[in-house]
Structures are given as C-alpha cells and as structure tokens.
C-alpha cells in the first residue's frame, strides 16, 4: 500500500519536519533526579531518530525543582541542566529528526514526596482525585513567579539546541488547571470567565516569546475534552484553539482527559478503540490554520496516513507505538509491515512501571530503555545455543542470540510457538496480543533460528546435542488446588477454556480472582455461556492489574453481569455446586461447571537434571518465577544477548 501524506514534509512555523510521524511526550524516568539527561535517556531518543520519526517531543521537563509529577524526568530550571540536554539534541540532529522540548508544571497532580516535601500548588485548593494530596492555592505573586519560571526555562530550551518547545497545558497539570472550571474556582483575574481562565496561559506564552523570539516554534498541548463534570468540552476547546492561534502558537497538540477521567481517556488501554479521539483534532482544524497534532491509540502507519488523507490532522502522534518499535517509520516506508512490533495497549511497562517509580519499559520491545546496553554490531565468538521452550521468553532469547551471531536451535514440546501468550490473546479486547507472537514468529525465521517442534528436552537429548549454552525457558503451568472434588468431570482449567479445548456453559463458577480468572469470566460472558460467578479469597479482584486496565476490565464485567464473591474460600467442589466458606459459615453455591484459575507456578523440573551444564545453563522467564509477559520478554532478550 502506498502512503499519500505520512512521509511528506510539513512545517511547524518556519521549522520543516521531514515527515508527519511524531513521538509525543512520555515520562521515562531515565534522567537523574536533578533533571540531567543520562546516556540511557539520550540513546533511547537516538534510537527513535535512527528509526525515522520526523519529530520527537521530549517528556515533560519541569520549570522548577518543585514542579515534577515524577522523579527521574528532565528539567530546565537551572543553567547546569543545559549541557546534558545539548548532548541529546546534537545526537538527534545527526539523523535529520527534529526535537522539541515539552515544558510543564505538574500543579496538583503530584505529591510532596516527589518534590522535596513541598506541598503541591494549584489554582484552587481542590485535591486531584488520583493523587489526593490537598494542594495549596497559589497567590497572585506566586503566579507571576511561575510565569517567569516558564520563560527562563524556555530560554534554556533554546540554548540547549532544541528545534522548538511545547507547553503542556493539558491533562490536568498546572496550566490546564487554570484553563478549566473543573479545577479553577478562583474569583480574581485568573478565574471565572473564559478570558480570565486563559490569562495564565497567555502570560506564559508572552513571557516565553519574549525569551525565545517570534521564529522559534511553540506548540501547546491541551485536552479538547477533559471527560469530567464541569471540565472542558469540545465547544470550549474550539474557543481555546482559536485563541491559541491568535496568540501566535505554531501548533496545537490535541490531547484528552485529566488524571482520573471517568473513561480513563488520558492513556488508552487495549479496551479503547483505535484513534478514538481523532475527530476532536478534526474539529479543532476547522477553526485554525496552524497545524494540529492528533493522538490516542494510533498504532498502525496505514491508519495514520488515512487520518492525514481525511484531513483530520496534520501530524500523527504515535507515542507508545514508538516504544514498541522505534523503527516503525523505516519499516513502514519499505513495506515491512510484518516486522513491526505493534503496541498492544497492555500498559504494563509504559504506565505500570512509572506508577511504581521504575524506568519506562515495553512488553513487546524488551530493548526499550536498554538501547545503551545492547549493541548487535559488536563482534562475538559464535556459540551453539540451545533454547528450550518457545514461549515469549524463549522466542526473544532465540532472536537476540541469533542476532548476536550465534547458531541457535529452539526446542518446543508442542506444535506451535507462543506459550501462554497464545491463550492470553483470547479474552475480549486482547486480540491484538496475537500480533506480538506473529511478529516474534517472523523474527525467529528471519534470524535463522532452527525450530524443532514436538521436541521433549531430556538430559540425554541435551548431552547428545552438545550445546555451548542452554537457555531454559520452559515457562509455567497452572496451579492445581488441593480441593475435594477437583478431579470431577465438570472441572476444567482456564487455559483449556480460552483455547477452546474444553467447553463450559450454564451456571459457571470460576475459582480464582486474579487476572486470569477475571479475563476468563469476560471471555465466557462475551459468548453468553451462562451465569458466571468469580470466587476469590482476596478482598479485590485482579489486584495485580495496573489501575487503568483494572478499572476498564471491571467496567466490562459489570455490564456483562459477572458476579464477584470476595473474601470467600472455596473449600469443596460438589456434584451440584461448590461449597463456600466465609467468616466461619458455609453455603452451597449451585453450579454446572467449575473453572480453575488459581495462577501458575514455574515449570523448571528440568533444571536440576541439567546441573552438569554449570554456568552454561541460564533459566529465564516464568521458568524462574511465574510473573508476567513483561518480565518474560525482558529476561529472554537479556539472556539471549549475553548467551
């Protein structure tokens, strides 16, 4: 398929961007706590420049030392920070990619713990529904000081060699807070009517322009819809867009949502439609002549080109798609679609890691954030490498080892590759998970890995093979609860249900309220198999899911009538139901079928047999400990690289 617009240049102000593909801002936690760019941070961005992205917009750089929502992000609040970020811009410019720096103040959407014990500040003393720490209302004098902070930070941005800057006036951060009656309840000149609510942004823009000049490109990111009662709607968003053009802004980045939006629109999960807010960008384009950047779960370059062709936007932001595959632009340009590692919307590494204060990662691209570590051009002495197990960890290990130049053989005891990730793609909303396994299959062939199916590994067969290195990726197997009646004919396991090996219907009880139990319930409810109850001894269902995904999944469960029975032990499976115990009292819950979803444990019994290998044996993925695919892909890639 031919691209009509995606690879054509377009200007932001007087700055020509070589194509329409944009890496929009994402926090990484790769910088120092002093806001300095590290080699890890620079290499992460450099990889995307190598991959052919037209414009990179950095993560949100703080304008003062108390303005951060996360630690480990960039900063432009003092002159000592300029040099490290100049190294970043110099490296990016080697590849004809442009780079803008995003400036922000987190406002109420942070914690005092992050900002040296200083209480968050906001237009009004209303706590963020997610962070919940009460902010202090800013005085007029302090507002003027923050305007200056934005200006001096912008001056440093230009000195650091950036091609432009973006003001983050969206998603509930400080400027956005002033702009929206959802957060702003002031009655002075910075609150009330539309003009007053825009005053802080106007003053910031004027100050920034006075520091960087009229030619330096300035973009503004703001939420067209905040998806909160009293928040901005599309009608007011058009007014904002027109005002921004009038104030001399060079581009509008059309974002959505705030922390805690009822539909979690700020960061889209696998449960959200592709490009579901792109029409908001199209609406803004109707009232302005400056470029508009469209975003939100755009993962396919063909889709991006179509949005451009339809006139919905002038640039397409594909932030998480760039995490999944930094070389998406080059691959798309050359028609190598099968080789693209596609974002699957899992949010395990990009959002889940940040919530815990860890560096940004990506499930489908285990090299994300490790670009500084992996160098496949470095020479190695070729080895004969044997990978045992063809799940996510085994496939990533085999691919990495083969890319390093080793002769790699993969043994898989079944007739297909993918392991448990195959069944993981069956619950509603997770069909795109299959694209990851499909892509890994492509790379296994492309890198010349020799795959032997239906091959059982034993001590004897391994000795006969004579490997220099063995990577044990035998994965995990379902836990078998020691329950009376667990071997009855009406008892099956979740994986059997998801893969269509076993069929259940009628009154169904799912034993286990973790991620597997919840998703199996959603799978059965989607096909209307019957009345479904999930029984768990925990107080909450699927506690291990990150907050965004969990809320979306529970919403689906509620609409499909799934019953959750928490703080309850399933003590016996009877002929016509299950015996439940809670608070010392027991009751019989009638059912026709029981689905066991009690988690997994490592399948590493072969490890002891292979002790003779010594340090030639490395155990990876779930064979070490049953965790998740994020950890499996990362450990597999690392083991394969260092095989």
Phi, psi and omega in degrees: 000142181266145176264131181272320188233337192304324185251025174262145179289158179204147185261143167247106191064236178258006181266117181273124178264130188295335174207182188264006183270123186237132168272102181281169191294134173217133176291141184240334189061033178261346180275172176282166177291351176264008176081014181272145177284130177263169176297324177300315180296316181294315181295325176302312179289322181299324179299323180286327174294318176301324183286351173101014177292137183289319183220134172248128172251120185294170171299170184289110178276131182285142181269348168209171188289353179246020188254006190270144170269336178225154167274161178081019175250167182292161178215154176224040183263354174213162186293334181293343181277345188295315188301315182294326180280338172292324174301321178299307184295323179297320180291321181293322184290349176293341189245016178068014176268144176264152181222127175254151176255127178269130179249142180201170166229130187290340181062230184279348186271059178201188178230152175297331179300326180284329190247046173065030178083003181275130180298138176301154178239158183199169175300322183221155182281070178235123185286146172296134183293344179264307182282326169071359177278129183293124178275160175266137179289131181288141173277165178299320179298318180293324178300316179298322177295322179291325175302316178296320179302316178297320181295312181293325176296319179297321178298320178291325177303314180294319179296330181282356174091013177291153181276346180182181177221158176234129173272125178275101179245032183227178170059026172089359178287183196302309181299318178299323179299319177294323186288336191247135176289351174295325180249332190263113177242023182291156178240009177265201184289353179256012180214170178098248184291165182306313182299318179294320181293336178271355188298315182299315178299316180300315181294322177297314180298318179297318180294317179299314180299323180294337183266325187253347180092172186279342184270330183297123185296136176231122175253155174232127175261126175213160183274117178294324174226129181269348176055040175221145178302122182089355179274178183295138172246178185295329179299315179285331180299322177298321178297318179298313182301313180298320179294320180299317178297318179299327182275003174091017177289144185266340178203150175247128175259108188274097180260187181208151170081171174222174175302125175088009178307143188299332178253015175051044189285344185296319178230116187276133177270180177298342182275353181265147178294154177292137176054036191288347177247011185297333180290340173293318176299319179298322178294321179292325179298335181292338186247000179227161175252352177279160181298147176238132179260124179258144184219183170097098175053050172256109189243349185244129181297330177293321176296317179300315180297323180294320177299321177294318181297326181280355179078017180289329183202173180253334175227155180239122177272126181229060189302300184288336172295329179285333173294313183295321180209101179298337183260019178307314181301312181297318181295319179295316181302326182261011176072021182266059187293325182294337183274354181284127173278109188270135174300132182253005176070025183282331179063013182295316184264325185281322179256313182304320180292318182295324180300326181268004180081015181264163178294152179298140179220177177213129181300313187274355176224085184294350178275353179300123182085355178240019180301329179289342186262321186266121178229100185280355176275346180291136182285143176225160172279118184301138179238163173264104187254132176246124175253126181252108181114128185249035171277196181303311182297315182295318180293315178297321179296315181297317181296313181297317180296319179293321178296331179287344179109009179276158174270112192246133173239135179242125176258128177234127186285343177260192182257013179206158178265153177133332178057218184290345180291340176295308179294333179295341182273357186273329179299157180305137178084356185246017180301329181291347176300331180295337179294330179294313179295321177300318179293318178296321176302318178300313183288329175301316178289316185297325182271000175081023177292132176273115183255129176243113181274162179053038183248114180269126180275131175225168178303318183293314183294327179288318177298320180294326180289325177068053181282154171278333182211138178237127176251111186270109184232055185277003170070209183226162179232156182298142173292138178253105182293143177272080182240139171301129178090004184293342181263012179295158184295335182268013180253126179227172179253151186304317182298324177296322179291313184296325181272001178077014179285323178236145179244135177232151176198170182093223177271113188244131173249127175257120181269102181129124184248028175277194181301317181296318180296315180296314183289328175293321177298317178296320179299313181291322180294325181297329179260010176052053181281345180151198177272128189241130175236134177252123182250128179217147177280349181278162180279341179227150177273140175052049181297334184285345179289144175293156191306317184296309181296320184296316180299315180297316181295320180292328175298315179298319180299320181295319181289340183255011171073025179283133180264133176250125178246102187258171180051036186225135179263134172269114189255342179198143174258116185259180183295322184242015180170194179237144179267122182250147178230130177214125179059034179084355179252144180244153175209156178262124175258109182297141176199163178260329184219151176235129178250121180275123178222062186260026178085191186226159172226157185300139176255076186237030181298336180288341185302315181295323180295335185260020180300334180298340181286339181060228183282003173281351180255129175232125179265134187225166174063214182292346176293339174278307179200133180294113182230250178215174185292333177300313180289324181296313181295320181294313182292326179295312181298316181296316181296320179294320181295319183263015183302000000 
